[in-house]
Amino acid sequence: MEPVRVLIADDEPPARARLRRLLAADPRVELAGEAASGTEAVELIERLRPELVFLDIQMPGADGFGVLQAVDPAVLPHVVFVTAYDEYALRAFEVHAVDYLLKPFDADRFRTALARAMERVRARTPAGADAGLEERIRRVLAEARPAPAYLERVLVRAGTRAVFLRVDEVDWLQAEENYVRLHAGRESYLVRGTLAGLEERLDPARFIRVHRSHIVNVASIRELHPWSHGDWMIVLRDGRELMLSRRYRDRLPELAG
């Protein structure tokens, strides 16, 4: 039987070293790699496709819950959360974690968590098969850490990497079914979610809804022109034209500064 591929994601070198030693004692597993940040964890999960991840909740770049939100559900591995704070225990299980290790944990507790995880992996139940998982992750993210006053950056995919995009680099946002496309200069990025959801987290003094499918960065506007039937044409710095629909024409003073 092939060994189970495992990824370690923890920003503390001693913690990674301890997990490495404990995993090395079990011939049923193979260490696929190690990540020292949330951003690196997303990249390695999507590139190495591990079946199981020991995932620290508190990491720079993106915390453990943020990592699960960013990873494509089609390649989402089974997860054992690792953290020093027991307040996250219930939240960990809410997002479909196999188990939860509270630092400092002993070898027996680790073996119990690994055994549970191995059963789940061997049963070949896809970790991302839970239809309500993404919504629970979003709720846990909101409860587990206080949201900033306004969103400052977004984790996006750029080829095989996951990178942070500053929202002030975004010229406009476009709804695309269950996704939102962020247009930043010549580049564009798809993120899961709704335009309304992002609108709630953006600074309303900088980002204004101008259409049911569009939000625009005021700083990216070059010109405004009256159009027909009460509509207005918005011209961005790169020449892109967007329509300010009648439904949102009360936003015109805000667009004009």
CSV table of C-alpha atoms in Angstrom, one decimal:
chain,number,residue,atom,x,y,z
A,1,MET,CA,0.0,0.0,0.0
A,2,GLU,CA,1.3,3.4,-1.0
A,3,PRO,CA,2.3,5.7,1.9
A,4,VAL,CA,0.1,8.7,2.7
A,5,ARG,CA,1.6,12.0,1.5
A,6,VAL,CA,1.8,14.5,4.4
A,7,LEU,CA,2.5,18.2,4.4
A,8,ILE,CA,3.6,20.2,7.5
A,9,ALA,CA,2.6,23.9,7.7
A,10,ASP,CA,3.9,25.8,10.7
A,11,ASP,CA,5.8,29.0,10.9
A,12,GLU,CA,7.9,27.8,13.9
A,13,PRO,CA,11.0,25.7,13.0
A,14,PRO,CA,11.0,23.7,16.3
A,15,ALA,CA,7.3,22.8,15.8
A,16,ARG,CA,8.0,21.6,12.2
A,17,ALA,CA,11.0,19.6,13.4
A,18,ARG,CA,9.0,17.9,16.1
A,19,LEU,CA,6.2,17.0,13.6
A,20,ARG,CA,8.9,15.8,11.2
A,21,ARG,CA,10.4,13.4,13.9
A,22,LEU,CA,7.0,12.0,14.9
A,23,LEU,CA,6.0,11.4,11.2
A,24,ALA,CA,9.3,9.7,10.5
A,25,ALA,CA,8.5,7.1,13.1
A,26,ASP,CA,5.5,5.9,11.1
A,27,PRO,CA,6.3,4.0,7.8
A,28,ARG,CA,2.7,4.5,6.5
A,29,VAL,CA,3.4,8.2,5.8
A,30,GLU,CA,5.7,10.1,3.5
A,31,LEU,CA,6.7,13.7,4.1
A,32,ALA,CA,5.8,15.6,0.9
A,33,GLY,CA,7.0,19.0,2.1
A,34,GLU,CA,7.0,21.8,4.7
A,35,ALA,CA,5.6,25.3,4.6
A,36,ALA,CA,6.5,28.2,6.9
A,37,SER,CA,3.6,30.5,6.1
A,38,GLY,CA,0.0,30.4,5.0
A,39,THR,CA,0.9,31.7,1.5
A,40,GLU,CA,3.5,28.9,1.1
A,41,ALA,CA,1.0,26.3,2.4
A,42,VAL,CA,-1.5,27.2,-0.3
A,43,GLU,CA,1.2,27.0,-3.0
A,44,LEU,CA,2.5,23.6,-1.8
A,45,ILE,CA,-0.9,22.1,-1.3
A,46,GLU,CA,-1.9,22.9,-4.9
A,47,ARG,CA,1.5,21.9,-6.3
A,48,LEU,CA,2.3,18.8,-4.3
A,49,ARG,CA,-1.3,17.5,-3.7
A,50,PRO,CA,-0.7,16.0,-0.2
A,51,GLU,CA,-3.5,13.8,1.2
A,52,LEU,CA,-3.0,15.1,4.7
A,53,VAL,CA,-1.8,18.4,6.2
A,54,PHE,CA,-0.8,19.2,9.8
A,55,LEU,CA,-1.8,22.9,9.6
A,56,ASP,CA,-0.9,25.5,12.2
A,57,ILE,CA,-3.8,28.0,12.7
A,58,GLN,CA,-1.6,31.0,13.5
A,59,MET,CA,0.8,31.8,10.6
A,60,PRO,CA,1.9,34.8,8.7
A,61,GLY,CA,0.5,35.4,5.2
A,62,ALA,CA,-2.8,33.6,5.9
A,63,ASP,CA,-3.9,31.7,8.9
A,64,GLY,CA,-5.0,28.1,8.8
A,65,PHE,CA,-8.6,28.9,8.1
A,66,GLY,CA,-7.5,31.3,5.3
A,67,VAL,CA,-5.4,28.6,3.8
A,68,LEU,CA,-8.5,26.3,3.5
A,69,GLN,CA,-10.5,29.2,1.9
A,70,ALA,CA,-7.8,29.9,-0.7
A,71,VAL,CA,-7.1,26.3,-1.8
A,72,ASP,CA,-9.1,24.9,-4.7
A,73,PRO,CA,-11.7,22.5,-3.1
A,74,ALA,CA,-10.8,19.9,-5.8
A,75,VAL,CA,-7.4,19.4,-4.2
A,76,LEU,CA,-8.3,20.1,-0.6
A,77,PRO,CA,-6.5,17.6,1.7
A,78,HIS,CA,-7.6,16.2,5.0
A,79,VAL,CA,-6.5,18.5,7.8
A,80,VAL,CA,-5.3,18.1,11.4
A,81,PHE,CA,-5.1,21.6,12.9
A,82,VAL,CA,-2.2,22.4,15.2
A,83,THR,CA,-2.2,25.5,17.5
A,84,ALA,CA,-1.3,26.8,21.0
A,85,TYR,CA,-4.9,28.1,21.6
A,86,ASP,CA,-7.7,25.9,22.6
A,87,GLU,CA,-10.3,28.5,21.7
A,88,TYR,CA,-10.0,27.3,18.1
A,89,ALA,CA,-10.9,23.7,18.8
A,90,LEU,CA,-14.6,23.9,18.1
A,91,ARG,CA,-14.0,26.1,15.0
A,92,ALA,CA,-11.5,23.6,13.7
A,93,PHE,CA,-14.1,20.8,13.7
A,94,GLU,CA,-16.7,23.2,12.1
A,95,VAL,CA,-14.5,23.4,9.0
A,96,HIS,CA,-14.2,19.6,8.7
A,97,ALA,CA,-10.8,19.1,10.4
A,98,VAL,CA,-10.0,15.5,11.1
A,99,ASP,CA,-8.6,16.3,14.5
A,100,TYR,CA,-7.0,19.0,16.5
A,101,LEU,CA,-3.6,19.1,18.3
A,102,LEU,CA,-3.1,21.6,21.1
A,103,LYS,CA,0.5,22.6,21.7
A,104,PRO,CA,2.4,21.2,23.5
A,105,PHE,CA,1.1,17.7,22.7
A,106,ASP,CA,2.7,14.4,23.5
A,107,ALA,CA,3.6,11.5,21.2
A,108,ASP,CA,0.5,9.5,22.2
A,109,ARG,CA,-1.9,12.3,21.3
A,110,PHE,CA,-0.1,12.8,18.0
A,111,ARG,CA,-0.4,9.1,17.2
A,112,THR,CA,-4.2,9.2,18.0
A,113,ALA,CA,-4.6,12.2,15.6
A,114,LEU,CA,-2.6,10.5,12.9
A,115,ALA,CA,-4.6,7.2,13.2
A,116,ARG,CA,-7.9,9.1,12.8
A,117,ALA,CA,-6.5,11.0,9.8
A,118,MET,CA,-5.2,7.8,8.2
A,119,GLU,CA,-8.7,6.2,8.5
A,120,ARG,CA,-10.2,9.2,6.8
A,121,VAL,CA,-7.6,9.1,4.0
A,122,ARG,CA,-7.8,5.4,3.5
A,123,ALA,CA,-11.6,5.7,3.2
A,124,ARG,CA,-10.9,7.9,0.2
A,125,THR,CA,-13.6,10.4,1.1
A,126,PRO,CA,-12.7,13.7,-0.7
A,127,ALA,CA,-11.9,16.4,1.9
A,128,GLY,CA,-13.6,19.1,-0.1
A,129,ALA,CA,-16.7,17.1,-0.8
A,130,ASP,CA,-18.7,18.9,1.9
A,131,ALA,CA,-21.1,21.3,0.1
A,132,GLY,CA,-21.3,23.6,3.0
A,133,LEU,CA,-17.6,23.7,3.8
A,134,GLU,CA,-16.8,27.0,2.1
A,135,GLU,CA,-19.6,28.9,3.9
A,136,ARG,CA,-18.5,27.5,7.3
A,137,ILE,CA,-14.9,28.6,6.6
A,138,ARG,CA,-16.1,32.1,5.8
A,139,ARG,CA,-18.1,32.2,9.1
A,140,VAL,CA,-15.2,30.8,11.1
A,141,LEU,CA,-12.8,33.4,9.6
A,142,ALA,CA,-15.2,36.2,10.6
A,143,GLU,CA,-15.5,34.8,14.2
A,144,ALA,CA,-11.9,33.7,14.7
A,145,ARG,CA,-10.2,37.0,14.0
A,146,PRO,CA,-11.5,40.6,14.0
A,147,ALA,CA,-11.9,41.9,10.5
A,148,PRO,CA,-9.9,45.0,9.7
A,149,ALA,CA,-11.9,48.2,9.2
A,150,TYR,CA,-11.5,47.8,5.5
A,151,LEU,CA,-9.9,45.2,3.3
A,152,GLU,CA,-6.3,46.1,2.5
A,153,ARG,CA,-5.2,43.0,0.4
A,154,VAL,CA,-6.6,39.9,-1.2
A,155,LEU,CA,-5.0,36.5,-1.6
A,156,VAL,CA,-5.2,35.6,-5.3
A,157,ARG,CA,-3.7,33.0,-7.6
A,158,ALA,CA,-1.0,34.0,-10.0
A,159,GLY,CA,-0.2,31.0,-12.1
A,160,THR,CA,1.0,28.3,-9.7
A,161,ARG,CA,1.5,30.7,-6.8
A,162,ALA,CA,-0.8,32.4,-4.3
A,163,VAL,CA,0.1,36.0,-3.8
A,164,PHE,CA,-1.3,39.0,-2.0
A,165,LEU,CA,-2.8,41.8,-4.1
A,166,ARG,CA,-3.2,45.2,-2.5
A,167,VAL,CA,-6.7,46.5,-3.0
A,168,ASP,CA,-5.4,50.0,-4.0
A,169,GLU,CA,-3.9,48.3,-7.1
A,170,VAL,CA,-7.4,47.2,-8.2
A,171,ASP,CA,-9.0,49.4,-10.8
A,172,TRP,CA,-12.4,47.8,-10.9
A,173,LEU,CA,-14.2,44.6,-9.9
A,174,GLN,CA,-16.5,42.5,-12.0
A,175,ALA,CA,-19.0,39.8,-10.9
A,176,GLU,CA,-18.7,36.5,-12.7
A,177,GLU,CA,-21.2,34.0,-11.4
A,178,ASN,CA,-19.8,32.6,-8.1
A,179,TYR,CA,-16.5,34.6,-8.5
A,180,VAL,CA,-15.3,38.1,-8.7
A,181,ARG,CA,-12.7,39.2,-11.2
A,182,LEU,CA,-10.3,41.8,-9.9
A,183,HIS,CA,-8.8,44.0,-12.7
A,184,ALA,CA,-5.4,45.5,-11.7
A,185,GLY,CA,-3.7,47.3,-14.6
A,186,ARG,CA,-3.1,44.7,-17.4
A,187,GLU,CA,-3.7,41.8,-15.0
A,188,SER,CA,-6.9,40.2,-13.7
A,189,TYR,CA,-7.5,37.7,-11.0
A,190,LEU,CA,-10.5,35.5,-10.1
A,191,VAL,CA,-11.5,35.1,-6.4
A,192,ARG,CA,-14.3,33.0,-5.0
A,193,GLY,CA,-17.1,35.0,-3.5
A,194,THR,CA,-19.7,37.6,-4.4
A,195,LEU,CA,-19.5,41.3,-5.4
A,196,ALA,CA,-21.8,42.2,-2.5
A,197,GLY,CA,-19.6,40.3,-0.1
A,198,LEU,CA,-16.5,42.2,-1.2
A,199,GLU,CA,-18.3,45.5,-1.3
A,200,GLU,CA,-19.0,45.2,2.4
A,201,ARG,CA,-15.3,44.9,3.1
A,202,LEU,CA,-14.0,47.7,0.8
A,203,ASP,CA,-13.6,51.3,1.9
A,204,PRO,CA,-16.7,53.0,0.5
A,205,ALA,CA,-14.8,56.3,0.1
A,206,ARG,CA,-12.5,54.5,-2.4
A,207,PHE,CA,-14.6,51.8,-4.0
A,208,ILE,CA,-18.1,52.5,-5.3
A,209,ARG,CA,-20.7,50.2,-6.8
A,210,VAL,CA,-21.7,51.7,-10.2
A,211,HIS,CA,-23.6,48.7,-11.6
A,212,ARG,CA,-25.0,45.4,-10.4
A,213,SER,CA,-21.9,43.7,-11.8
A,214,HIS,CA,-19.2,46.4,-11.3
A,215,ILE,CA,-17.4,48.2,-8.5
A,216,VAL,CA,-14.9,50.9,-9.4
A,217,ASN,CA,-11.8,52.3,-7.7
A,218,VAL,CA,-12.4,56.1,-7.6
A,219,ALA,CA,-8.7,56.7,-7.9
A,220,SER,CA,-8.7,54.9,-11.3
A,221,ILE,CA,-11.4,57.2,-12.9
A,222,ARG,CA,-10.1,59.6,-15.6
A,223,GLU,CA,-13.4,61.0,-16.9
A,224,LEU,CA,-17.2,61.0,-16.4
A,225,HIS,CA,-19.6,61.7,-19.3
A,226,PRO,CA,-23.4,62.0,-19.3
A,227,TRP,CA,-25.0,59.2,-21.3
A,228,SER,CA,-28.6,58.4,-22.4
A,229,HIS,CA,-31.6,57.9,-20.1
A,230,GLY,CA,-29.8,59.1,-17.0
A,231,ASP,CA,-26.8,56.8,-17.3
A,232,TRP,CA,-23.2,58.0,-17.1
A,233,MET,CA,-20.1,56.7,-18.8
A,234,ILE,CA,-17.0,56.2,-16.6
A,235,VAL,CA,-13.7,56.3,-18.4
A,236,LEU,CA,-10.8,54.7,-16.4
A,237,ARG,CA,-7.1,55.7,-16.7
A,238,ASP,CA,-6.4,52.8,-19.1
A,239,GLY,CA,-9.3,53.8,-21.4
A,240,ARG,CA,-11.7,51.1,-20.1
A,241,GLU,CA,-15.3,52.4,-20.2
A,242,LEU,CA,-17.8,51.3,-17.5
A,243,MET,CA,-21.5,52.4,-17.2
A,244,LEU,CA,-22.9,54.1,-14.2
A,245,SER,CA,-26.4,52.8,-14.3
A,246,ARG,CA,-29.5,54.7,-13.3
A,247,ARG,CA,-29.9,52.5,-10.3
A,248,TYR,CA,-26.6,53.8,-8.9
A,249,ARG,CA,-26.7,57.4,-10.2
A,250,ASP,CA,-27.0,58.7,-6.6
A,251,ARG,CA,-23.3,57.7,-6.3
A,252,LEU,CA,-22.3,60.3,-8.9
A,253,PRO,CA,-21.2,62.9,-6.3
A,254,GLU,CA,-19.0,60.3,-4.7
A,255,LEU,CA,-17.4,59.4,-8.0
A,256,ALA,CA,-16.8,63.1,-8.8
A,257,GLY,CA,-15.0,63.4,-5.5
